[in-house]
CSV table of C-alpha atoms and ligand atoms in Angstrom, one decimal:
chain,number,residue,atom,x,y,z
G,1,UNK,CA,0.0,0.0,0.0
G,2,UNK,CA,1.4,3.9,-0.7
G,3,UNK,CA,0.4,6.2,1.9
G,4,UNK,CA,1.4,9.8,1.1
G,5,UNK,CA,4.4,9.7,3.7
G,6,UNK,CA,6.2,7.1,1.5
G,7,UNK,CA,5.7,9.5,-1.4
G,8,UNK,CA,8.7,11.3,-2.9
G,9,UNK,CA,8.6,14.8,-1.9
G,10,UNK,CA,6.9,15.4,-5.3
G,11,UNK,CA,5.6,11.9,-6.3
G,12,UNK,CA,5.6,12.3,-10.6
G,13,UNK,CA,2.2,14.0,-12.0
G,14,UNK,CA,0.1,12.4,-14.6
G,15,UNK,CA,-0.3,13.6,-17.9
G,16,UNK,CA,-1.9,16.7,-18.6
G,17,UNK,CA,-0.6,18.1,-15.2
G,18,UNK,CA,-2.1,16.5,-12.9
G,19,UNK,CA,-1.3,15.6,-9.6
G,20,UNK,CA,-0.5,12.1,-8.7
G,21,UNK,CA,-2.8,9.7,-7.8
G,22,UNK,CA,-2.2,8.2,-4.6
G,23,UNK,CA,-3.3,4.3,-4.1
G,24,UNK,CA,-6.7,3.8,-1.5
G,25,UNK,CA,-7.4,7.4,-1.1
G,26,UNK,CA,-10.6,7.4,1.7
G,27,UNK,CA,-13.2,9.5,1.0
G,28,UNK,CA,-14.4,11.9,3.8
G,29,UNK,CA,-17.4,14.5,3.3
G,30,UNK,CA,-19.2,17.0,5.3
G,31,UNK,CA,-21.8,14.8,7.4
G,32,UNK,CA,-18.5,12.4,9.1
G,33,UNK,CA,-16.5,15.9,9.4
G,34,UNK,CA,-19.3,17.8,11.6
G,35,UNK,CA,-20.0,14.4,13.5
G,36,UNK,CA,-16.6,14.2,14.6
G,37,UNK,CA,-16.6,18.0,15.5
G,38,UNK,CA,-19.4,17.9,17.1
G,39,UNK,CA,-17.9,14.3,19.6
G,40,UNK,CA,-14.8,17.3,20.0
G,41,UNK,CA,-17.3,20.0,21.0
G,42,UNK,CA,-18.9,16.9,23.1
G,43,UNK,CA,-16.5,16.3,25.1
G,44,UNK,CA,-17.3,12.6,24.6
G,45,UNK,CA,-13.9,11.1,23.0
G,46,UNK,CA,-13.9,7.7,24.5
G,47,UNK,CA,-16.4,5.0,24.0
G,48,UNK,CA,-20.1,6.2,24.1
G,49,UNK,CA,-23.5,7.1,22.5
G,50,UNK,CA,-21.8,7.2,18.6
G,51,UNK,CA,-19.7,3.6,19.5
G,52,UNK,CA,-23.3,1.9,20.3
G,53,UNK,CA,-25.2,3.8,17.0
G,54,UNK,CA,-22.6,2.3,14.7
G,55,UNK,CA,-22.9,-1.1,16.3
G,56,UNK,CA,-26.3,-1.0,15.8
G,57,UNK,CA,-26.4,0.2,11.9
G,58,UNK,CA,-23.7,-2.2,10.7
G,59,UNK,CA,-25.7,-5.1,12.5
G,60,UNK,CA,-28.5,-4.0,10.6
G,61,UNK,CA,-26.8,-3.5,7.8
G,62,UNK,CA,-25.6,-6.8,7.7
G,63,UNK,CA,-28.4,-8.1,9.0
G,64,UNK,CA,-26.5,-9.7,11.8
G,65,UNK,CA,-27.6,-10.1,15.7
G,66,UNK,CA,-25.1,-8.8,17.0
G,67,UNK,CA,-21.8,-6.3,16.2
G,68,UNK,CA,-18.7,-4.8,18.7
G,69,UNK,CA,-16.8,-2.2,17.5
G,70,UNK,CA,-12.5,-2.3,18.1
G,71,UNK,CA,-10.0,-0.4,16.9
G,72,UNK,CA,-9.0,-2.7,13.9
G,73,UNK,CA,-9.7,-5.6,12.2
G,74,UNK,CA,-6.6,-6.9,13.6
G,75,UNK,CA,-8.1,-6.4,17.1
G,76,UNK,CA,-11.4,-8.7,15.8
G,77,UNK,CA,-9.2,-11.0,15.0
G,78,UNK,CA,-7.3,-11.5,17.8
G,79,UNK,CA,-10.6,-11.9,19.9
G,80,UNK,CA,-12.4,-13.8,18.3
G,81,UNK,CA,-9.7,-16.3,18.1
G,82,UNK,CA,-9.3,-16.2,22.1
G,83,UNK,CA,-13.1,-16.0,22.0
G,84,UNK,CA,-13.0,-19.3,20.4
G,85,UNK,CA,-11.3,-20.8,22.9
G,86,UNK,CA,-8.0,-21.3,20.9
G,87,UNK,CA,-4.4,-21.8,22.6
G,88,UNK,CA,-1.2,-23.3,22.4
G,89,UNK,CA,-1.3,-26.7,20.5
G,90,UNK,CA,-4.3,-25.6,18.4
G,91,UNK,CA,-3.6,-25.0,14.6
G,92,UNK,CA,-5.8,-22.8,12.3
G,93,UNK,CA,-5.9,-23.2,9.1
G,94,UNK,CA,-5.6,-20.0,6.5
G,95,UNK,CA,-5.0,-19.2,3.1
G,96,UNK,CA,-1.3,-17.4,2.2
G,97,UNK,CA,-2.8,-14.7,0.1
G,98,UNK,CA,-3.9,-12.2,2.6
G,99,UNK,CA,-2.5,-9.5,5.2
G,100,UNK,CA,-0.2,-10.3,7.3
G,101,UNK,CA,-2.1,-9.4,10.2
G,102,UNK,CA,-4.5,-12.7,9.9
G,103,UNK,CA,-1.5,-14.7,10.6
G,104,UNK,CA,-0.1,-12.3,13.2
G,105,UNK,CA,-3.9,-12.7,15.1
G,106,UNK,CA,-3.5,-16.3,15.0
G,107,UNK,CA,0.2,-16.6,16.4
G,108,UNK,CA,-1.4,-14.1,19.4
G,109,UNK,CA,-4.0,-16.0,20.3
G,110,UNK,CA,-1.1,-19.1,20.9
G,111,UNK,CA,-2.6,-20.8,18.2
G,112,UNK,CA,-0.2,-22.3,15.2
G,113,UNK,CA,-1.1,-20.8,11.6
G,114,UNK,CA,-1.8,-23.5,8.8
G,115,UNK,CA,-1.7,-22.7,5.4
G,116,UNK,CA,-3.8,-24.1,2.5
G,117,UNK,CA,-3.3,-22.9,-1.2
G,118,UNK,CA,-6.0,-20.5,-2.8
G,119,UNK,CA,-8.3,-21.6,-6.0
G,120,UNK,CA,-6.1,-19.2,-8.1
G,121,UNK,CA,-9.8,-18.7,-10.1
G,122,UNK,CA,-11.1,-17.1,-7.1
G,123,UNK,CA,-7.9,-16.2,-4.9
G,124,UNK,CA,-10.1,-17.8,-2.1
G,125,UNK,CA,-8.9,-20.4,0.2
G,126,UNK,CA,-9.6,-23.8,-1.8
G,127,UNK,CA,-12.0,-25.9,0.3
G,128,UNK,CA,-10.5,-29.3,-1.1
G,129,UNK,CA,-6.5,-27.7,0.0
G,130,UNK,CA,-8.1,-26.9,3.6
G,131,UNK,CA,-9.7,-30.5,3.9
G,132,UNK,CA,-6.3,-31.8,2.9
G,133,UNK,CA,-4.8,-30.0,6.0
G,134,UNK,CA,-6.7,-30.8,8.7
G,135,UNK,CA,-4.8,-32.7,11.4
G,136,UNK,CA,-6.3,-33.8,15.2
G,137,UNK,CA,-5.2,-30.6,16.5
G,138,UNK,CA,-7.3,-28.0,13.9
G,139,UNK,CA,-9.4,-25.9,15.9
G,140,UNK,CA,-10.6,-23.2,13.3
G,141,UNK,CA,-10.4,-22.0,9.7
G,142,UNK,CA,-9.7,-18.5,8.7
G,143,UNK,CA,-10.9,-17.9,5.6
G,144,UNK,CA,-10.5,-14.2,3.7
G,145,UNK,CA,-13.2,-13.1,1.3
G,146,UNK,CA,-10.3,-11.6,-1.1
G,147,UNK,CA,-10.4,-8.4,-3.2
G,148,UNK,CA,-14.6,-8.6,-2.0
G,149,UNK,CA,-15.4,-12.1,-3.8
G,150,UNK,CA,-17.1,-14.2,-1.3
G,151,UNK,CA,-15.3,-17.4,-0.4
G,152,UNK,CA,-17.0,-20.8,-1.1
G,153,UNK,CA,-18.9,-20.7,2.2
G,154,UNK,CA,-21.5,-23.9,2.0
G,155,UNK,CA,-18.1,-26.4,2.0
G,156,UNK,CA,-16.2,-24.3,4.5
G,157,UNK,CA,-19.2,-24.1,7.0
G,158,UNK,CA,-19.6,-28.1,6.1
G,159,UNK,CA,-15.8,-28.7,6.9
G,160,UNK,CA,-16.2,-27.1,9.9
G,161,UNK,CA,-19.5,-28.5,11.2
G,162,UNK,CA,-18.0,-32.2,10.5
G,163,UNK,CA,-15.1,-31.7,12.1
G,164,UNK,CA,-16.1,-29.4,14.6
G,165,UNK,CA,-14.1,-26.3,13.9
G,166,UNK,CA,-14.5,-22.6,14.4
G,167,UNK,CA,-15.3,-20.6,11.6
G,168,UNK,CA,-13.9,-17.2,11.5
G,169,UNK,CA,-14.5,-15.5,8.3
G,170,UNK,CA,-11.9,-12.4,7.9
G,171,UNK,CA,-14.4,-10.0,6.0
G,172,UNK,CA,-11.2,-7.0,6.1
G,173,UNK,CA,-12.0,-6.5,2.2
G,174,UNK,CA,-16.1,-8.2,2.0
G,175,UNK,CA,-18.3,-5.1,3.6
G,176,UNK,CA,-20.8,-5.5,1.0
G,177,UNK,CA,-20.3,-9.3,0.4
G,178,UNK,CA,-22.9,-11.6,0.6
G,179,UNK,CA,-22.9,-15.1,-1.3
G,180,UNK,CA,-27.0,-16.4,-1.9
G,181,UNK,CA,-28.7,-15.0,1.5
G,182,UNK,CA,-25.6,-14.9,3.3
G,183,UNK,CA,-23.8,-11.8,3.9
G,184,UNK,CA,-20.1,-12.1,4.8
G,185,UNK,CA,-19.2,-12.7,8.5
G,186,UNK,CA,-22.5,-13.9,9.7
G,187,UNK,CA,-22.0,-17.3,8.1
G,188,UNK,CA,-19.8,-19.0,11.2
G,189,UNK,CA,-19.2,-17.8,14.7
G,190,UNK,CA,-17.7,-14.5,14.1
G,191,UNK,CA,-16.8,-12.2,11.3
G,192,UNK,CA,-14.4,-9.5,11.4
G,193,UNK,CA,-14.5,-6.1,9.8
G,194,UNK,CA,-11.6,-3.5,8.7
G,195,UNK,CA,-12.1,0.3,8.6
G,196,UNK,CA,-8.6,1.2,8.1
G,197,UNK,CA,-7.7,4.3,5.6
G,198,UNK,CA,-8.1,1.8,2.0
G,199,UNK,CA,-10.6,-0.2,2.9
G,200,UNK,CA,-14.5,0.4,1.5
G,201,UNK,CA,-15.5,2.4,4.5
G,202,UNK,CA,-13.3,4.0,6.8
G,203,UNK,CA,-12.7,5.0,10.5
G,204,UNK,CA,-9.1,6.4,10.6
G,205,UNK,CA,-8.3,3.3,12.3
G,206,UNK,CA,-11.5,0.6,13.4
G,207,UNK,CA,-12.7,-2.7,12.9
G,208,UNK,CA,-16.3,-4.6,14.1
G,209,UNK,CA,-16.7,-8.1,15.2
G,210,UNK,CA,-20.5,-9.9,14.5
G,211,UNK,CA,-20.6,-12.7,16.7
G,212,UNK,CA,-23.2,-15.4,16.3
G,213,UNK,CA,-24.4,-15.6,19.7
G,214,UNK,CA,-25.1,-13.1,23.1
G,215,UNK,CA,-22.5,-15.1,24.7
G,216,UNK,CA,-19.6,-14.6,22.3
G,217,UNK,CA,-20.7,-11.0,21.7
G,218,UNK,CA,-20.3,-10.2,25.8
G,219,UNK,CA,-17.1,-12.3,26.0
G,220,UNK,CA,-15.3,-9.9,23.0
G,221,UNK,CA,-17.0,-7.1,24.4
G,222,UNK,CA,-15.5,-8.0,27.5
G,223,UNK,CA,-11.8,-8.7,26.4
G,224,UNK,CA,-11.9,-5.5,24.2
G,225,UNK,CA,-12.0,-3.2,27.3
G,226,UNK,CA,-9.1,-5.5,30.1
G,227,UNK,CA,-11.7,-8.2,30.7
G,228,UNK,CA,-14.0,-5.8,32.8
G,229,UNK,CA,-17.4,-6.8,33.4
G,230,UNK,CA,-20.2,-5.8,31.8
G,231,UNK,CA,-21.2,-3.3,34.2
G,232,UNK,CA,-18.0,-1.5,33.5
G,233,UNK,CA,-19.2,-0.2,30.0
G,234,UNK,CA,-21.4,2.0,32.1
G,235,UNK,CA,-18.6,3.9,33.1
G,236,UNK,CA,-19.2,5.5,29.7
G,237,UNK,CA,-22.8,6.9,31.0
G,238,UNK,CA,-23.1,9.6,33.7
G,239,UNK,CA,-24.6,8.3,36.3
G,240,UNK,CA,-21.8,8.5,38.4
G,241,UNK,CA,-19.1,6.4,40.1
G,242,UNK,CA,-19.5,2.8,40.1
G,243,UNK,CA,-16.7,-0.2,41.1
G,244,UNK,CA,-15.4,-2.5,37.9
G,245,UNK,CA,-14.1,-6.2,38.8
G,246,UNK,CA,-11.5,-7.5,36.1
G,247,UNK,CA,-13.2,-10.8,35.1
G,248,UNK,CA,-10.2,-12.0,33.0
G,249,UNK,CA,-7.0,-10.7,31.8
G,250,UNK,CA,-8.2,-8.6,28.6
G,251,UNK,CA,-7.0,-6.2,25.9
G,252,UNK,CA,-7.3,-2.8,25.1
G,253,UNK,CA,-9.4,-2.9,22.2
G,254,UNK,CA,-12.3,-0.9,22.2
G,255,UNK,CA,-13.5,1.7,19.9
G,256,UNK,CA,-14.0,5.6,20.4
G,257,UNK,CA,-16.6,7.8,20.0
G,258,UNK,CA,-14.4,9.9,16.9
G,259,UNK,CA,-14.0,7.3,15.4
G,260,UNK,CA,-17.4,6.1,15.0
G,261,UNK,CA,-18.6,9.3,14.1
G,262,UNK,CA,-16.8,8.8,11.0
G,263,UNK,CA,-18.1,5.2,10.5
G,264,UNK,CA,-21.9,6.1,10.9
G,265,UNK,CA,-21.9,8.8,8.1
G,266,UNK,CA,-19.5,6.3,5.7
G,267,UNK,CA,-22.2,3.3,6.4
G,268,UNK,CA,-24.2,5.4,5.3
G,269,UNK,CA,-22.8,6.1,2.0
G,270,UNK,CA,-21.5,2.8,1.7
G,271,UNK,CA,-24.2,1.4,-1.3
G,272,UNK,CA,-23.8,4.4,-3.2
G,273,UNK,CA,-20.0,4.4,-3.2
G,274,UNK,CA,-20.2,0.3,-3.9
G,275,UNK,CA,-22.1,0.9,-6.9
G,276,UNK,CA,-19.4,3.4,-8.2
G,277,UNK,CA,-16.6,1.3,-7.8
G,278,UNK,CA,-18.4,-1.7,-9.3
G,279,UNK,CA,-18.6,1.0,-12.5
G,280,UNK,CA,-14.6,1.8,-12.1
G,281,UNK,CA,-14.1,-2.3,-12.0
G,282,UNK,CA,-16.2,-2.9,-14.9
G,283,UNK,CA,-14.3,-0.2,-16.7
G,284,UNK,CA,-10.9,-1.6,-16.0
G,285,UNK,CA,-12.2,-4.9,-17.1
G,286,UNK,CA,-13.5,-4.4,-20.2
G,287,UNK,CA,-10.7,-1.5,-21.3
G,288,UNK,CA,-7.8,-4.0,-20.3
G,289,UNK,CA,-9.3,-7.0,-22.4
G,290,UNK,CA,-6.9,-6.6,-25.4
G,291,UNK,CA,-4.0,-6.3,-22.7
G,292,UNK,CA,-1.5,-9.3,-22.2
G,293,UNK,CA,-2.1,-9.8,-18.4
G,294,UNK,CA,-4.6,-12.1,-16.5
G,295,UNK,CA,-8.0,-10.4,-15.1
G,296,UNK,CA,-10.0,-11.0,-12.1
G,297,UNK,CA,-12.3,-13.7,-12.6
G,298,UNK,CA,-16.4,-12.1,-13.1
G,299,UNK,CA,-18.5,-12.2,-10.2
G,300,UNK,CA,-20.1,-15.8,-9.6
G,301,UNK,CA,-23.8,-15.8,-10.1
G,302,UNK,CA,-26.3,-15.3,-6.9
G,303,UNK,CA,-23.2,-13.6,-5.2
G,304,UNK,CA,-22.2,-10.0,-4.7
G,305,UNK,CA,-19.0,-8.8,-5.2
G,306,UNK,CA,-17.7,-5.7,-2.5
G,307,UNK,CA,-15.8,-4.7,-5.3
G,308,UNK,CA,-12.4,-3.7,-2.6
G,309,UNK,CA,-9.2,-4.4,-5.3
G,310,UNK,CA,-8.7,-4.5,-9.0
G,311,UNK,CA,-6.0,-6.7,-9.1
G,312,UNK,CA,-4.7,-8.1,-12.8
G,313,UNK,CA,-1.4,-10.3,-13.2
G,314,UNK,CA,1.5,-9.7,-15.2
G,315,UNK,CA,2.1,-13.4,-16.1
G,316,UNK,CA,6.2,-14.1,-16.8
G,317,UNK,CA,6.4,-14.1,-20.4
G,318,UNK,CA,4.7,-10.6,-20.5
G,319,UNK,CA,7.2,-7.8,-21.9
G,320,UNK,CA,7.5,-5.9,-18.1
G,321,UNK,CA,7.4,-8.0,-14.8
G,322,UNK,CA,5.4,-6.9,-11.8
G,323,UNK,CA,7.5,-5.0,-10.3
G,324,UNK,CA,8.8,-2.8,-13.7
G,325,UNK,CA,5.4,-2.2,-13.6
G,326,UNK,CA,4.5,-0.5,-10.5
G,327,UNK,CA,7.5,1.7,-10.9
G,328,UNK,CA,6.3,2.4,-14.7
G,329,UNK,CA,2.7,3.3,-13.4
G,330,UNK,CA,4.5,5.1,-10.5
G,331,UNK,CA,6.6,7.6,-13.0
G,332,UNK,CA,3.0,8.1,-14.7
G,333,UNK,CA,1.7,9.3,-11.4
G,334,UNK,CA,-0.1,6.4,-10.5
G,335,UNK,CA,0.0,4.9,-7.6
G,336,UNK,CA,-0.6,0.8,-6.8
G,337,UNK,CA,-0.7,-2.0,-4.4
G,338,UNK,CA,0.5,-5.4,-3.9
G,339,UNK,CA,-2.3,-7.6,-2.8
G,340,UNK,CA,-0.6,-9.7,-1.7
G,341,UNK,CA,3.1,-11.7,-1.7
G,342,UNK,CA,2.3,-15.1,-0.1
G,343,UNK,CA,2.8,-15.0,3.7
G,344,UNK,CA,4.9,-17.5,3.1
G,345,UNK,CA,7.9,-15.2,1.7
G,346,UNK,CA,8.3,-13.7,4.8
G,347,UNK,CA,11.6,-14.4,6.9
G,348,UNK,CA,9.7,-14.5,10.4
G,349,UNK,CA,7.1,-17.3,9.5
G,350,UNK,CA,10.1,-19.0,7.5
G,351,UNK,CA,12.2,-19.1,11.0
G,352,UNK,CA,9.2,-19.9,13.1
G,353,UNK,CA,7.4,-22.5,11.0
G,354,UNK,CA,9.7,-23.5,8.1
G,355,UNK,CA,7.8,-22.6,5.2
G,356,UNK,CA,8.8,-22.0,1.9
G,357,UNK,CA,6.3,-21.0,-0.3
G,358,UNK,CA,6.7,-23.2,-3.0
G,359,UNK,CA,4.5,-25.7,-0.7
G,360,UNK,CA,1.7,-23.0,-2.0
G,361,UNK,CA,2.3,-22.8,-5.3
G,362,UNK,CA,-1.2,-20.4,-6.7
G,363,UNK,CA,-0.5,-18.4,-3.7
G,364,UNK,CA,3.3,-18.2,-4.5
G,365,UNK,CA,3.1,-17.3,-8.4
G,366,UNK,CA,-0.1,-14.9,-7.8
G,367,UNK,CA,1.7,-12.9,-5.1
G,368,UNK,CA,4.4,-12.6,-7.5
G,369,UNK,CA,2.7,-11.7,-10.3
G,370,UNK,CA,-0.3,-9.5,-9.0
G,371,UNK,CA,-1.0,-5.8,-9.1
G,372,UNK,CA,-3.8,-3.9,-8.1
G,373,UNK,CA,-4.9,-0.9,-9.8
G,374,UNK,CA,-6.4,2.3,-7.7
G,375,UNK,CA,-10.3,1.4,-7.0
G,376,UNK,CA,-12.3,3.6,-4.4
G,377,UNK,CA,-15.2,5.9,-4.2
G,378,UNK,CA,-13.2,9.1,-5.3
G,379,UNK,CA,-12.3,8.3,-8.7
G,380,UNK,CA,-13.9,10.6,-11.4
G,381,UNK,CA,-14.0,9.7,-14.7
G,382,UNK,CA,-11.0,11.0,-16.0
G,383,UNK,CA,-8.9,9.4,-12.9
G,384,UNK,CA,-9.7,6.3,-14.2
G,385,UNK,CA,-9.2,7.0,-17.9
G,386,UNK,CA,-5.7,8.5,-16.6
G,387,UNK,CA,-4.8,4.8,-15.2
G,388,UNK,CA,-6.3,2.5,-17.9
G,389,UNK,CA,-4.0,4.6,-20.5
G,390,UNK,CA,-1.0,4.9,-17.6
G,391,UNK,CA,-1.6,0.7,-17.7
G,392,UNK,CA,-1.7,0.5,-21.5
G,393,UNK,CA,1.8,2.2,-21.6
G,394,UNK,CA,3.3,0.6,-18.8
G,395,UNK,CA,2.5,-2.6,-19.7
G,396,UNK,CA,4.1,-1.7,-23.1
G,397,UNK,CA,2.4,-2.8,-26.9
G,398,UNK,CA,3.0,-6.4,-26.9
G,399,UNK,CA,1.0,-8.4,-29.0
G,400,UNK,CA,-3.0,-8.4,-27.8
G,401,UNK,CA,-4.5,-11.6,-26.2
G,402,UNK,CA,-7.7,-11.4,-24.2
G,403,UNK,CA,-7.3,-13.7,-21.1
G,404,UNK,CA,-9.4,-14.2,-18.2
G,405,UNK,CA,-9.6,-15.8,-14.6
G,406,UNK,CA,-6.1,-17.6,-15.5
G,407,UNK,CA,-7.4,-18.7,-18.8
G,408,UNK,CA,-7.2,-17.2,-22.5
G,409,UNK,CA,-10.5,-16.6,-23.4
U,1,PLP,C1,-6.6,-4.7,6.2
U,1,PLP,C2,-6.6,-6.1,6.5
U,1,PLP,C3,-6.5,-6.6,7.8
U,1,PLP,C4,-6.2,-5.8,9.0
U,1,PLP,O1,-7.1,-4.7,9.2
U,1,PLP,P1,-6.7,-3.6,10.2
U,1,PLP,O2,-8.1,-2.9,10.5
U,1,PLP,O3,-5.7,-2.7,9.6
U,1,PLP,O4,-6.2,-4.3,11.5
U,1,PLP,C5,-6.7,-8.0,8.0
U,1,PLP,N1,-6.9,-8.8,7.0
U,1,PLP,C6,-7.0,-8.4,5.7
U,1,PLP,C7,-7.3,-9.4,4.6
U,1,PLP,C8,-6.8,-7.0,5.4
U,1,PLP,O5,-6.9,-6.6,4.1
């Protein structure tokens, strides 16, 4: 990801003049700006009235029974893993072709991280890899819904019911994502939600959890402020001084009031600003069709798409590799991402666990030949016309061939 402090002093500008376009620019308007000034003038910065409000939106929104707010998506992790009852000796099974930070979650909770390899169709964890890799010790599968497609949920909830595993469904890039009736992160026991800067709605920093049931929903609730009890959220109301009792040994987790003055006004935007990034992804798709590189598969029928990353891949034998390419798009003033390098390239899961990411081999070859192109809400028209033709030079006039979803088509 390029955030603006790893930006030259002055990053290139596009043609025509203009300025460069930085990669998962958030979108912040009015409503979210006098919110947030209005918590200042408040005096309510903590966890409060705004904190409860968003919980209850995104639960409707998702049409889940319950949500808690935390302070990232790494946070709802982390919980819901020790919510699950996981420790030391426990393995979780994973897929290599996400964020680092649903591996970190899992090594945090004790637990031992497990890869399987995606579908490299989908870039979703392959149900028939994860079977493979279940051992007497697997506890839970972590599956990610990547770029916004929705994993294949009916085997994974199977696997898990037969073998009597957790399901925890990373939903970091799957907001909008729902797959027949179900919406992402209300198909196992918990789901977990990212509002960092990129992602399709954003808090500054933030995540939610949507647990299944009342009791999991108190127990995160309760580990997100030091394993207080219940009563202690009242210390957030006025009505005065009351004793706390530490139930358990928590975390510092919980979600404030500025921040979820942000998240109520960009819920409510969110369908709106879905429906013009699925236009931006269609574009992409059908202007890069004649380009030598591979394209995200279509959406599956009776699914929705959240439509979070464009990704294409620069196969081998095309005339730039990946990474000529970012720093081609880069001196046209466009910025990228990387989305992602298998987990299993880096050095501290190699020491601790021995991998080598050949053992993934879709995972290995996608994280080294992927890209993703800029794709949020903010884009005009002409942004995006600036970075399909910043793409067609970059990726150079080689001969046209229209591929597809790993295929030629
Ligand atoms: C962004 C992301 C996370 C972490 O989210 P934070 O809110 O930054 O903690 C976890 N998993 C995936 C797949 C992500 O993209």
């Amino acid at each position: 990801m390029t955030s603006p402090s790893s930006l030259r002093p002055n990053p290139p500008q596009r043609r025509g003049g203009r300025p460069f376009l930085v990669y998962g620019a958030p979108v912040i308007e009015t409503p979210e700006i006098d919110e947030v000034v209005d918590s200042l003038r408040s005096g309510w910065l903590g966890t409060g009235p705004k904190v409860a409000r968003f919980e209850r939106t995104f639960a409707a929104y998702k049409n889940a029974p319950h949500a808690v707010a935390v302070n990232s998506c790494t946070a709802a992790l982390h919980l819901s893993l020790v919510a699950a009852g996981l420790g030391p000796g426990d393995e979780v099974i994973t897929t290599p072709l996400t964020f680092c930070a649903t591996i970190n979650a899992i090594i945090h909770a004790g637990a031992t991280p497990v890869l399987a390899d995606v579908d490299p169709e989908t870039m979703n964890l392959d149900p028939v890899d994860a079977a493979r890799r279940i051992t007497p010790r697997t506890r839970a599968i972590v599956p990610v819904h990547f770029a916004g497609r929705p994993c294949e949920l009916a085997p994974l909830t199977t696997l898990c019911r037969h073998h009597d595993l957790a399901l925890i469904e990373d939903c970091a890039h799957a907001i909008e994502t729902r797959a027949g009736g179900t919406e992402a992160g209300t198909a196992g026991d918990f789901g977990c939600f990212s509002f960092y800067v990129t992602k399709n709605l954003c808090t500054g920093e933030g995540g939610m959890i949507l647990p299944r049931t009342a009791e999991a929903a108190a127990r995160v609730k309760r580990l997100a402020l030091h394993g207080l009890s219940a009563d202690a959220w009242s210390r957030f109301s006025d009505r005065g001084y009351r004793h706390y009792a530490v139930v358990e040994p928590g975390f510092k987790y919980n979600m404030t009031d500025l921040q979820a003055a942000i998240g109520i006004h960009q819920l409510a935007r969110i369908e709106p600003n879905h429906r013009h990034r699925e236009t931006v992804w269609t574009r992409y798709q059908d202007a890069l069709c004649d380009q030598p590189v591979i394209r995200p598969t279509e959406p599956a029928a009776g699914t929705r798409h959240a439509y979070h990353l464009y990704a294409i891949r620069i196969p081998p034998d095309a005339r730039v590799d990946r990474d000529a390419f970012i720093a081609a798009m880069y001196e046209r003033g466009v910025g990228t991402g990387v989305h992602y390098r298998s987990v299993a390239e880096h050095p501290c899961y190699q020491q601790r666990f021995g991998w080598r990411p050949e053992a993934w081999p879709h995972a290995f070859r996608i994280g080294r030949e992927t890209v993703s192109l800029p794709l949020s809400a903010g884009l005009s028209d002409q942004d995006v016309d600036d970075v399909i033709t910043a793409t067609r030079d970059a990726l150079g006039d080689a001969a046209p061939r229209c591929m597809r979803g790993g295929r030629a088509a």
